[in-house]
XYZ file of C-alpha atoms in Angstrom:
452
model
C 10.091 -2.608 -47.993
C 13.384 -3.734 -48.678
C 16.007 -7.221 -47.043
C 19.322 -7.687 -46.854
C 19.364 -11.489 -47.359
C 20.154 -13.016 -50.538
C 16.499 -14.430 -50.936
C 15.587 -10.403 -52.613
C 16.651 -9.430 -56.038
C 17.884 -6.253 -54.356
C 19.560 -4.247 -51.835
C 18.255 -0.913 -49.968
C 21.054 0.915 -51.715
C 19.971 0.024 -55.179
C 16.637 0.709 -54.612
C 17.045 4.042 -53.016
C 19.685 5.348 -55.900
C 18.335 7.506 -59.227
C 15.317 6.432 -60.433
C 16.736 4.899 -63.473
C 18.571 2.616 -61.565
C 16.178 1.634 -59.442
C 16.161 -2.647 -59.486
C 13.198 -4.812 -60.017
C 12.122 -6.398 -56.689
C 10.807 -9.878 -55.822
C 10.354 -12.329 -52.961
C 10.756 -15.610 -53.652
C 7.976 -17.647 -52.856
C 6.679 -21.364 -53.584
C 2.521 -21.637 -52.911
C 0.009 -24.738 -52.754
C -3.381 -25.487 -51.513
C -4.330 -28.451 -49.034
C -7.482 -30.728 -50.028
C -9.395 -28.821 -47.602
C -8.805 -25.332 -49.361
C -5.912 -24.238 -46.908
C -3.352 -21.837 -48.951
C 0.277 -22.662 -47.804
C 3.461 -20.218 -49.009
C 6.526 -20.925 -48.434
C 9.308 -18.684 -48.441
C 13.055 -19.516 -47.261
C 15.723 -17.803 -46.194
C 18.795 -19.160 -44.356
C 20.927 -15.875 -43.970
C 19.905 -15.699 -40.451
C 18.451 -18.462 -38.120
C 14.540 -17.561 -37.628
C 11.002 -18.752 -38.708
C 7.878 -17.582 -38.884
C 4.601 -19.156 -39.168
C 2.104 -16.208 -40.459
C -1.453 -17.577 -40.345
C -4.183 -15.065 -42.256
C -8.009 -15.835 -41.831
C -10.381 -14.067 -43.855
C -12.500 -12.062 -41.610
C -12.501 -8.680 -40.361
C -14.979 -6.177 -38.703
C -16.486 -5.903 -42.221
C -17.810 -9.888 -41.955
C -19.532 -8.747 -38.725
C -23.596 -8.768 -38.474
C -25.489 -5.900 -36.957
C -25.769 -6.549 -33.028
C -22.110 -8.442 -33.250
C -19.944 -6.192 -33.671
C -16.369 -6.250 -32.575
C -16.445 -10.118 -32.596
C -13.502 -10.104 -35.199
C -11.325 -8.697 -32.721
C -12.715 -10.861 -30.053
C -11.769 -13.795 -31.629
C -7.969 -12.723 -31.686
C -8.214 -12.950 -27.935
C -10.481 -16.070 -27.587
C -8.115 -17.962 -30.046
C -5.350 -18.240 -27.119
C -8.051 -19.393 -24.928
C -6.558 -23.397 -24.494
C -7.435 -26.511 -26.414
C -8.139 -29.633 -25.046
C -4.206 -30.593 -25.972
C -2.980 -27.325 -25.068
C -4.972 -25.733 -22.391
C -5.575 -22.057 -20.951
C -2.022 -19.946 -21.053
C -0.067 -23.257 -22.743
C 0.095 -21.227 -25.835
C 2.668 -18.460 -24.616
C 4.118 -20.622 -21.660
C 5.159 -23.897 -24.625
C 6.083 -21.153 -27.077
C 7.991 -18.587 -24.811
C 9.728 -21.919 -23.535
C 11.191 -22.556 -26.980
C 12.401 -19.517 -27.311
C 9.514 -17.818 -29.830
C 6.915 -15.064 -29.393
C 3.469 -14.010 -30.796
C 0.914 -11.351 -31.455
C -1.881 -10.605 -33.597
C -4.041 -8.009 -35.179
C -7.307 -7.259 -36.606
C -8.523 -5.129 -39.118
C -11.968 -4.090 -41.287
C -10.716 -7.254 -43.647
C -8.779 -9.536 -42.109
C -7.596 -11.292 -38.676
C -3.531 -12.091 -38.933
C -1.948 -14.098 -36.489
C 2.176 -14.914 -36.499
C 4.585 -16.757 -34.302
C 8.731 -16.124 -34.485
C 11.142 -18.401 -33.194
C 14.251 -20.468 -33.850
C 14.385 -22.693 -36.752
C 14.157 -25.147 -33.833
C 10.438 -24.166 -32.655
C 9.166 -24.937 -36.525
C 7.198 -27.788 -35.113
C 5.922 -26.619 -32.476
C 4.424 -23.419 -34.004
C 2.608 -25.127 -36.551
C 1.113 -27.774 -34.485
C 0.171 -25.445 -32.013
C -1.792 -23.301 -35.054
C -3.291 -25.836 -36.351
C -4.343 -27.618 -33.156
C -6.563 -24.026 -32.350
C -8.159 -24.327 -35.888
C -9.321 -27.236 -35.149
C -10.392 -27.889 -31.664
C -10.948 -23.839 -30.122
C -14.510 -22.890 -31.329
C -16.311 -26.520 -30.076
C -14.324 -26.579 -27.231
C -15.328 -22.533 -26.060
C -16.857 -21.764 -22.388
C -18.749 -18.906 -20.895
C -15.680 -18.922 -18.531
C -13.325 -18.084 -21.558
C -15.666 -16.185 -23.026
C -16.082 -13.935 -20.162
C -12.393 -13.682 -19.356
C -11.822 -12.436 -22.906
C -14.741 -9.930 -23.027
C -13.464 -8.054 -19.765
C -9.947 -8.059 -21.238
C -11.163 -6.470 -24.756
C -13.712 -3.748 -23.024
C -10.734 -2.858 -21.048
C -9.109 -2.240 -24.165
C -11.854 -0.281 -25.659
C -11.694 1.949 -22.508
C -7.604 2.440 -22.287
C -6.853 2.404 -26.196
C -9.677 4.604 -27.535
C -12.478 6.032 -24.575
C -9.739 7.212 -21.888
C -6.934 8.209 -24.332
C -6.376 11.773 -25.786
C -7.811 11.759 -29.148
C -9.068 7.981 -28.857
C -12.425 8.827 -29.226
C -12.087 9.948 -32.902
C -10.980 6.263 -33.917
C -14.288 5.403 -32.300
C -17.035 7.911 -34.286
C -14.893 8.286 -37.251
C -16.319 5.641 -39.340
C -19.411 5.608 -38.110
C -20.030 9.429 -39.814
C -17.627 8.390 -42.760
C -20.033 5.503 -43.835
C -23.809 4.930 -43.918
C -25.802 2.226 -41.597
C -25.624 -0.447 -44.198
C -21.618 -0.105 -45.001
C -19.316 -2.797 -43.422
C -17.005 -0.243 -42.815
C -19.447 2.211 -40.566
C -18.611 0.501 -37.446
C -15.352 0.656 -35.175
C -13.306 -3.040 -35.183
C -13.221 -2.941 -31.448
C -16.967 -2.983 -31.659
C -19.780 -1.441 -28.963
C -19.822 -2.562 -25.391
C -23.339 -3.665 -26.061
C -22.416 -5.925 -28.495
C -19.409 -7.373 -26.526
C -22.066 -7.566 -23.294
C -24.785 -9.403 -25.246
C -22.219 -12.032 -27.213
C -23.180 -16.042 -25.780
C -21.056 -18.857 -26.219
C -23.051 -20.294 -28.828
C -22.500 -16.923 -30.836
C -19.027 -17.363 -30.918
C -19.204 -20.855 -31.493
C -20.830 -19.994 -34.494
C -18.580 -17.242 -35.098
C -15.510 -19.498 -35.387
C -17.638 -22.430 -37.167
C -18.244 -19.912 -39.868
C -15.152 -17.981 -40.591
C -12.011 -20.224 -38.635
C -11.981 -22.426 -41.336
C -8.964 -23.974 -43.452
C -10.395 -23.038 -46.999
C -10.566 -19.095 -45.380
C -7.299 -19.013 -44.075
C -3.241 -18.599 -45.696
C -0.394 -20.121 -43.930
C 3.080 -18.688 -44.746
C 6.383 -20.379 -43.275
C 9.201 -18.071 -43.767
C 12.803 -17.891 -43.079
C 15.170 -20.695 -42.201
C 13.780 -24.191 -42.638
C 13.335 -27.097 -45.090
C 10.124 -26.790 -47.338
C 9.848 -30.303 -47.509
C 9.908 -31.635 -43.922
C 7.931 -28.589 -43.066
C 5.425 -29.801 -46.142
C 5.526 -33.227 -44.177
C 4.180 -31.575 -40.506
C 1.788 -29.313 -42.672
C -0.131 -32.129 -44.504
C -0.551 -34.043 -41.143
C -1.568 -30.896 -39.101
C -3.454 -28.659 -40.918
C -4.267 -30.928 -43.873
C -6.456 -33.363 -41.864
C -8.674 -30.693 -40.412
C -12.115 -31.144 -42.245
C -13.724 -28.035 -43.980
C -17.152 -26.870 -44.157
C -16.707 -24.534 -47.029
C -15.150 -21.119 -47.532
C -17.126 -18.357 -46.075
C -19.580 -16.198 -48.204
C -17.609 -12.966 -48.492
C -20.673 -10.476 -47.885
C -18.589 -7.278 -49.400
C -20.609 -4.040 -49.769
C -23.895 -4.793 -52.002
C -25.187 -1.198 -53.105
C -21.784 0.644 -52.226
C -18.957 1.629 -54.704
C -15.363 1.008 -53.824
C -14.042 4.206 -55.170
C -17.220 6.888 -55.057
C -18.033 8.666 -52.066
C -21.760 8.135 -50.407
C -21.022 11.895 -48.796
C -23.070 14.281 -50.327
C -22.788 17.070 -48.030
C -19.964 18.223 -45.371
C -20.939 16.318 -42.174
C -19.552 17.895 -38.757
C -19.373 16.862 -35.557
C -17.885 18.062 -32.403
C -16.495 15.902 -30.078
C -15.479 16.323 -25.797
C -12.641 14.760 -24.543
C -10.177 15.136 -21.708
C -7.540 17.065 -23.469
C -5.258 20.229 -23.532
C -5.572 21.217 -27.028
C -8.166 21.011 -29.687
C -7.841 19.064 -32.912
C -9.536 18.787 -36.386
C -9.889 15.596 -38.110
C -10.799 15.393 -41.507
C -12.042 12.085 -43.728
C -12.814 11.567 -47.119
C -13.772 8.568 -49.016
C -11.335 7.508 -51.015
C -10.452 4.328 -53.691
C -10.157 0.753 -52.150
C -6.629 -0.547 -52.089
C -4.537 -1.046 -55.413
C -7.449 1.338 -57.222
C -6.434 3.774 -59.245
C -5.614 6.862 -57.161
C -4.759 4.539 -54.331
C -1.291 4.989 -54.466
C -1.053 8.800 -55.423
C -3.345 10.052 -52.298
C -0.807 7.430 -50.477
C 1.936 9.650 -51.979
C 0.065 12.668 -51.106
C -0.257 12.031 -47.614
C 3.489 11.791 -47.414
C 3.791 15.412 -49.500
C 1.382 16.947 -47.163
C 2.956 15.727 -43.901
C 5.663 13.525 -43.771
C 9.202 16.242 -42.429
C 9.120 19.411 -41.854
C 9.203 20.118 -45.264
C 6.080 18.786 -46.035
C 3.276 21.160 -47.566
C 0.880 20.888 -43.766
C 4.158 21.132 -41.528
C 5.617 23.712 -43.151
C 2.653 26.190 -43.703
C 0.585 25.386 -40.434
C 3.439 24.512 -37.893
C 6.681 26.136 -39.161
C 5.202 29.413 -41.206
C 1.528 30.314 -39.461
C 2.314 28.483 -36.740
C -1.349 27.266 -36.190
C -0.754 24.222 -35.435
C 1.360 21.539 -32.692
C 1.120 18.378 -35.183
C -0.277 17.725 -38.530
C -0.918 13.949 -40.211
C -1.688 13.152 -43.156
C -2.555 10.274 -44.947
C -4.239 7.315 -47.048
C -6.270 4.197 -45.058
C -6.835 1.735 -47.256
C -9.381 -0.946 -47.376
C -10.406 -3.979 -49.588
C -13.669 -2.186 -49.656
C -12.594 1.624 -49.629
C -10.606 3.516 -48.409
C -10.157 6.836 -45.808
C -7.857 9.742 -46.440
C -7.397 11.473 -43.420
C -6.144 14.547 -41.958
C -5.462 14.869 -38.302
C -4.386 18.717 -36.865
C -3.235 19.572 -32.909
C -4.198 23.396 -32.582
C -1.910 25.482 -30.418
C -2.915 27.054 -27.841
C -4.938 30.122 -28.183
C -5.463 29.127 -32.225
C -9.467 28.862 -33.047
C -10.330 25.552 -34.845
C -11.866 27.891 -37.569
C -9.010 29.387 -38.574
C -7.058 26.155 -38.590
C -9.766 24.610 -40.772
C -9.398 27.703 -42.888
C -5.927 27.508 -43.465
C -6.204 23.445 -44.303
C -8.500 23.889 -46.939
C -6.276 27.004 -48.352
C -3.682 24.403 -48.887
C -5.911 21.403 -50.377
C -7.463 24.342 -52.670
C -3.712 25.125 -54.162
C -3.081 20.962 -54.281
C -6.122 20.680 -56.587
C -5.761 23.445 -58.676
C -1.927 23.145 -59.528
C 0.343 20.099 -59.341
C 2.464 19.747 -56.123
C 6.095 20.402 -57.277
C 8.744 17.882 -58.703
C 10.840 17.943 -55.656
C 7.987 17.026 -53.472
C 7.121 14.136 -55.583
C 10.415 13.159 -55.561
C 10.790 13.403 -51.665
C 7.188 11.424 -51.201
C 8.555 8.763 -53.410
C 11.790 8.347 -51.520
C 9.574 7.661 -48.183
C 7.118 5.531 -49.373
C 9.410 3.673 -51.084
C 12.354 3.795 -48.359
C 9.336 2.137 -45.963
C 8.414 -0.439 -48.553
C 12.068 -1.102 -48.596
C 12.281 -1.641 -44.754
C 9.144 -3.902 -44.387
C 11.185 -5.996 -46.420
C 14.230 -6.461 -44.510
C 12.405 -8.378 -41.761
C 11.644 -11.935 -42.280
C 8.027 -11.423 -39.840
C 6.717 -8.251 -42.501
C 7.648 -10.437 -45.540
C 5.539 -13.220 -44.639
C 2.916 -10.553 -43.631
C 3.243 -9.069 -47.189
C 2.678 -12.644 -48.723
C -0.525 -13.684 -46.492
C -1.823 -9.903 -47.887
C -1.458 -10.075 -51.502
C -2.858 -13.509 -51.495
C -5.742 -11.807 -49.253
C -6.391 -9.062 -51.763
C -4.842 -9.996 -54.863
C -4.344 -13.528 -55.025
C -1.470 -12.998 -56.087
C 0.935 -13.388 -53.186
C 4.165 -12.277 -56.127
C 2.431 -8.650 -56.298
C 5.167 -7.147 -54.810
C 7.130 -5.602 -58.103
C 3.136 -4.766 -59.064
C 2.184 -2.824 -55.906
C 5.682 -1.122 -55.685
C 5.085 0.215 -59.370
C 2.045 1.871 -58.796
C 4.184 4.308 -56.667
C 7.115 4.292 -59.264
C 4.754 5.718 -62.484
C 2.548 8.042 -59.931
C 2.622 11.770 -61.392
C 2.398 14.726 -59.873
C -0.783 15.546 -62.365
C -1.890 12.080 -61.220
C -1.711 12.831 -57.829
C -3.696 17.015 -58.514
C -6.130 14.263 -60.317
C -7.121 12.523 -57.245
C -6.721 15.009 -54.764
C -9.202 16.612 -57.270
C -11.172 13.281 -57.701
C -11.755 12.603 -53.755
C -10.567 15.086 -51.608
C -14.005 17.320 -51.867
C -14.897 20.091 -49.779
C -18.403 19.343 -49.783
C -17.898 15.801 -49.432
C -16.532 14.698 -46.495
C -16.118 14.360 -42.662
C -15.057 17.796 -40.526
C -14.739 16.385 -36.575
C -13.163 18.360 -33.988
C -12.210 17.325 -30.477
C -12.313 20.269 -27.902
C -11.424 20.152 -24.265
C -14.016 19.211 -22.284
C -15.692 21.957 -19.910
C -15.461 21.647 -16.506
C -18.152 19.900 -14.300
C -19.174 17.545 -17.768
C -18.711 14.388 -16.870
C -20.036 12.682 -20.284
């Protein structure tokens, strides 16, 4: 994650020379808190003429009660749903008009929303943020509600039930984690769920969690801190609070021990040419210990064709059409995961054979120094370039100060990478990646005349 403005203590060529050269990184940063709990960063920088308005609410799938699931991710839609100042589709039309653009995501732990436009549009993106926080949940109808629902079923259907593979994102978690864990459910939630939500649900929904005290503003890029500190203070800084929400986290659960005491298998019909395997282990939470070296070893085992995966199942045995490999992490845990595309003719039993052959010789002998080396360089060359764009730096920010509170982490996080060993790495794989602890799932074409 690395920039090329001024605003970074570095540049991607320093950071990607000999490891004893390697520069210290920061992002400059100035952070404050409203009367009403609101966290507001600030980061500038005028080499090129763009802002960004990153706003970060704490609440994910994880914050979800039984029977409402996938409201998280509902909200993301509902939220551009119209105010009584800015009505249905005024969002996009006033922003597009000046210029600027949006999305939005949602994960297990968090809902992120960010606008980008010219230094111009500064006003308008904050006022239209902060009128949402404050006037969307009272102000929500069945007809919105309805309109949304459709729209994020629909995406259930096309993203995970009707695309090759999309099914796995679906069950995955639900095998990976007991009943009672935040995580066991799918952040898209069940159709049942969606189908049963009423408008007072998500009224209370949005009482509860779209609140100032549980959400971080960051305003990056080219503008002046203090007029920008001005529009703030009026906007978001008059909106009352009712208190930051009760983080439930995961009473009973460790954040880096499994709850797998057994290997649990499952197989899985879907409308595809070739089989796969996916497997899932429970792994440490994010910024744990081992963290960052099953990060690393995700990259060793499948990142190029030299990687260990690639170059014994695709290139030398040829087993395989695809391999990934890699580390999911989570404020609450984490998922290391192995994904593997059979070719054709090639029995999922000898493919899961010839995995665990390879994470047998990972845990009983350190992976090489070259392959260290070569994981570091692409971690570290995609840290590098999630740093270059104003939008992923004020991402970064809203994150650390999510997770860490610390929204300066960056040197920190990029560190843990930096002093990973290759005996650190055998340690974990050791540690976590068990063969009688974990999640074996294959997908198989379906048979002809099953319709299910």
């Amino acid at each position: 994650m690395a920039i090329r403005s001024t605003a970074l203590a570095f540049g991607l060529a320093a950071l990607l020379s000999a490891p004893a050269a390697r520069a210290d990184v920061s992002i400059p940063f100035t952070r404050s808190t409203l009367p009403n709990g609101m966290t507001v960063i600030f980061q500038e920088d005028h080499s090129i003429p763009i802002v960004v308005v990153n706003v970060s609410y704490d609440v994910g799938s994880r914050f979800e009660a039984k029977g409402r699931t996938g409201f998280a991710h509902l909200f993301e839609h509902l939220m551009f749903m119209g105010t009584r100042r800015a009505p249905t589709k005024a969002f996009d039309a006033w922003m597009e008009a000046s210029g600027g653009w949006n999305n939005a995501w949602t994960s297990q732990d968090r809902t992120d929303y960010y606008d980008v436009g010219a230094p111009t549009s500064l006003d308008l993106l904050l006022w239209l943020e902060a009128d949402r926080l404050r006037d969307l949940g009272p102000l929500m109808t069945k007809e919105k509600l309805d309109a949304q629902r459709d729209v994020v079923r629909n995406e259930r259907r096309q993203t995970s039930e009707n695309t090759p593979y999309g099914k796995v994102e679906l069950r995955l978690p639900e095998l990976l984690y007991p009943n009672e864990h935040p995580y066991h459910h799918p952040v898209i939630g069940s159709h049942e769920d969606l189908e049963a939500a009423t408008v007072d649900d998500v009224k209370g929904f949005f009482a509860q969690h779209y609140d100032p005290a549980n959400a971080s503003l960051v305003v990056a890029g080219d503008f002046d801190p203090r007029a920008a500190k001005d529009k703030i203070d009026r906007w978001f800084g008059t909106i009352p609070s009712r208190g930051k929400a009760v983080d439930p986290g995961a009473p009973g659960f460790s954040d880096t021990k499994t709850t797998l005491t057994s290997v649990v298998r499952e197989t899985l019909e879907d409308e595809v040419e070739l089989p796969k395997i996916v497997m899932a282990w429970q792994s440490p939470k994010h910024f744990a210990p081992g963290d960052a070296e099953l990060d690393l070893l995700g990259a060793a085992l499948s990142n190029g064709k030299a990687s260990r995966l690639y170059k014994a199942l695709v290139y030398d045995q040829k087993l395989a059409q695809s391999v990934d490999a890699g580390q999911d992490s989570g404020s609450l845990g984490s998922r290391f995961e192995i994904g593997v595309i059979a070719r054709p003719g090639v029995s999922l039993e000898k493919l899961e054979a010839a995995i665990d052959k390879e994470l047998e010789a990972i845990r009983r002998k350190p992976i090489a120094d070259e392959e260290l080396e070569r994981s570091k360089n692409l971690v570290e060359t995609a840290f590098v370039m999630r740093l270059e764009g104003v939008r992923e730096r004020a991402s970064l920010l809203n994150m650390y100060q999510a997770e860490v509170k610390d929204p300066g982490f960056v040197q920190k996080d990029l560190d843990r990478y930096r002093s990973a060993t290759k005996e650190g790495i055998q340690k974990a794989a050791e540690a976590y990646l068990l063969p009688n602890a974990r999640v074996v799932l294959r997908v198989v074409p379906k048979k002809k005349g099953n319709s299910k």
